[in-house]
CSV table of C-alpha atoms and ligand atoms in Angstrom, one decimal:
chain,number,residue,atom,x,y,z
A,1,MET,CA,27.1,2.0,188.0
A,2,ASP,CA,28.0,-1.2,186.2
A,3,ARG,CA,30.8,-3.4,187.6
A,4,HIS,CA,32.6,-3.3,184.2
A,5,GLU,CA,32.7,0.7,184.4
A,6,VAL,CA,34.7,0.6,187.5
A,7,ASP,CA,38.6,0.9,187.3
A,8,TRP,CA,39.0,-1.6,189.9
A,9,GLU,CA,42.9,-1.9,189.8
A,10,PRO,CA,43.7,1.6,191.5
A,11,LEU,CA,41.3,0.7,194.2
A,12,ARG,CA,43.1,-2.8,194.9
A,13,GLU,CA,46.5,-0.8,194.9
A,14,ALA,CA,45.2,1.8,197.2
A,15,ALA,CA,43.7,-0.8,199.6
A,16,VAL,CA,47.1,-2.8,199.6
A,17,ARG,CA,49.1,0.5,200.3
A,18,MET,CA,46.7,1.1,203.2
A,19,THR,CA,47.6,-2.3,204.9
A,20,GLU,CA,51.1,-1.0,205.2
A,21,ARG,CA,49.9,1.8,207.3
A,22,ALA,CA,47.6,-0.3,209.4
A,23,TYR,CA,48.1,-0.2,213.2
A,24,ALA,CA,47.4,-3.9,214.1
A,25,PRO,CA,49.8,-4.9,216.9
A,26,TYR,CA,47.3,-6.9,218.9
A,27,SER,CA,45.8,-9.0,216.1
A,28,GLY,CA,48.6,-9.0,213.7
A,29,TYR,CA,46.0,-8.8,211.0
A,30,PRO,CA,46.2,-5.6,208.8
A,31,VAL,CA,43.3,-4.5,206.8
A,32,GLY,CA,43.3,-1.9,204.1
A,33,VAL,CA,40.3,-0.6,202.1
A,34,ALA,CA,39.8,1.8,199.3
A,35,GLY,CA,36.6,3.2,197.7
A,36,LEU,CA,35.6,5.2,194.6
A,37,VAL,CA,33.4,8.1,195.2
A,38,ASP,CA,30.8,9.4,192.7
A,39,ASP,CA,32.8,12.6,192.1
A,40,GLY,CA,35.9,10.4,191.0
A,41,ARG,CA,38.1,10.5,194.0
A,42,VAL,CA,39.5,7.6,195.8
A,43,VAL,CA,39.1,7.4,199.5
A,44,ALA,CA,40.9,4.7,201.7
A,45,GLY,CA,41.4,3.6,205.4
A,46,CYS,CA,43.2,1.1,207.5
A,47,ASN,CA,42.5,-0.6,210.8
A,48,VAL,CA,43.6,1.2,214.0
A,49,GLU,CA,43.7,-1.0,216.9
A,50,ASN,CA,43.8,-0.1,220.7
A,51,ALA,CA,45.0,-1.8,223.9
A,52,GLY,CA,41.4,-1.6,224.9
A,53,TYR,CA,40.5,-4.2,222.2
A,54,GLY,CA,36.9,-3.1,221.8
A,55,VAL,CA,38.0,0.4,220.9
A,56,THR,CA,39.6,-0.9,217.7
A,57,LEU,CA,38.5,1.1,214.5
A,58,CYS,CA,38.0,-1.1,211.4
A,59,ALA,CA,39.7,0.0,208.1
A,60,GLU,CA,36.2,0.9,206.9
A,61,CYS,CA,35.7,3.4,209.7
A,62,GLY,CA,38.9,5.2,208.6
A,63,MET,CA,37.7,5.2,205.0
A,64,VAL,CA,34.4,6.6,205.8
A,65,SER,CA,36.0,9.5,207.7
A,66,ASP,CA,38.3,10.1,204.8
A,67,LEU,CA,35.0,10.3,202.6
A,68,VAL,CA,33.3,12.8,205.0
A,69,ALA,CA,36.3,14.9,205.9
A,70,GLY,CA,37.3,15.1,202.3
A,71,GLY,CA,33.8,16.7,201.2
A,72,GLY,CA,31.5,13.8,201.4
A,73,GLY,CA,29.8,11.9,198.3
A,74,ARG,CA,28.5,8.5,197.7
A,75,LEU,CA,30.6,5.5,197.5
A,76,ARG,CA,30.2,3.7,194.2
A,77,ALA,CA,32.8,0.8,194.6
A,78,VAL,CA,34.8,-0.6,197.5
A,79,TRP,CA,37.6,-3.1,197.8
A,80,CYS,CA,38.8,-4.4,201.2
A,81,VAL,CA,41.9,-6.6,201.6
A,82,ASP,CA,43.9,-8.2,204.3
A,83,GLY,CA,47.8,-8.0,204.8
A,84,ARG,CA,48.5,-10.7,202.1
A,85,GLY,CA,46.5,-8.8,199.6
A,86,ALA,CA,43.6,-11.2,199.6
A,87,THR,CA,40.1,-9.7,199.2
A,88,ILE,CA,38.0,-10.0,202.4
A,89,MET,CA,34.5,-9.3,203.6
A,90,PRO,CA,33.7,-6.2,205.6
A,91,CYS,CA,32.5,-7.2,209.0
A,92,GLY,CA,28.8,-6.7,209.8
A,93,ARG,CA,29.2,-3.4,211.6
A,94,CYS,CA,31.2,-2.1,208.6
A,95,ARG,CA,28.6,-3.3,206.0
A,96,GLN,CA,26.3,-1.0,207.8
A,97,LEU,CA,28.7,1.8,207.4
A,98,LEU,CA,29.2,1.1,203.6
A,99,SER,CA,25.3,0.9,203.3
A,100,GLU,CA,25.0,4.2,204.8
A,101,HIS,CA,27.4,6.0,202.5
A,102,GLY,CA,27.0,3.9,199.3
A,103,GLY,CA,23.3,2.7,199.5
A,104,PRO,CA,22.2,-0.8,198.2
A,105,GLU,CA,23.7,-0.3,194.6
A,106,CYS,CA,27.4,0.3,195.9
A,107,LEU,CA,29.7,-2.4,194.4
A,108,LEU,CA,31.9,-4.4,196.7
A,109,GLN,CA,34.6,-6.8,195.7
A,110,THR,CA,34.3,-10.1,197.6
A,111,PRO,CA,35.9,-13.5,197.6
A,112,GLU,CA,32.9,-14.4,195.4
A,113,GLY,CA,33.3,-11.6,192.9
A,114,VAL,CA,31.7,-8.2,192.8
A,115,LEU,CA,28.3,-8.1,194.7
A,116,THR,CA,26.1,-5.2,195.5
A,117,MET,CA,25.6,-3.8,199.1
A,118,ARG,CA,22.1,-5.0,198.7
A,119,GLU,CA,23.3,-8.6,198.3
A,120,VAL,CA,25.8,-8.6,201.2
A,121,LEU,CA,23.5,-6.6,203.5
A,122,PRO,CA,19.9,-7.5,202.6
A,123,GLN,CA,17.1,-5.4,204.1
A,124,ALA,CA,19.5,-2.9,205.5
A,125,PHE,CA,18.3,-0.7,208.1
A,126,GLY,CA,18.7,2.8,206.9
A,127,PRO,CA,17.6,6.6,206.8
A,128,GLN,CA,14.3,5.3,205.3
A,129,ASP,CA,13.5,3.4,208.4
A,130,LEU,CA,13.7,6.4,210.9
A,131,TYR,CA,10.5,8.1,211.9
A,132,ARG,CA,10.3,11.6,210.4
A,133,THR,CA,8.1,14.4,212.0
B,201,THU,N1,38.9,-5.5,210.5
B,201,THU,C1,38.8,-4.5,209.7
B,201,THU,O1,39.7,-3.6,209.6
B,201,THU,N2,37.6,-4.5,208.8
B,201,THU,C2,36.8,-5.5,208.9
B,201,THU,O2,35.8,-5.5,208.2
B,201,THU,C3,36.9,-6.7,209.5
B,201,THU,C4,38.1,-6.7,210.7
B,201,THU,C5,40.0,-5.4,211.5
B,201,THU,C6,39.8,-5.2,212.9
B,201,THU,C7,40.9,-5.8,213.6
B,201,THU,O3,41.9,-4.8,213.8
B,201,THU,C8,41.4,-6.9,212.8
B,201,THU,O4,40.7,-6.6,211.5
B,201,THU,C9,41.1,-8.2,213.2
B,201,THU,O5,39.7,-8.4,213.5
């Protein structure tokens, strides 16, 4: 999918709305994310922190749960924002999540413009790397 074919604004709006639902009492750093699925639906998530800090769920984890629980599909385009509405990069672990469910051609809004998952996670480990019997 070409970056110009994506209707980006609804994704940004959904991501910003998600920051208002975030549970981030420890970091004070709400995150929201929204993704366009290949069947046209929009999935979204927010970060959910925990008193056991390491148990925290990133916004992208919530979005991927929304994707799978809602019937699955492939992510085509993703936009991740902070509580000020600024575009942020997914953390390393979440790039792996996005790579699994969007593949190398999935588009990502970044502070440096639209990039592919291939560009933000080069040589990604993926299903093709697992031994098959
Ligand atoms: N966070 C996300 O939700 N996604 C990311 O990709 C980066 C970090 C959250 C986790 C934590 O609740 C807060 O941002 C501060 O690290």
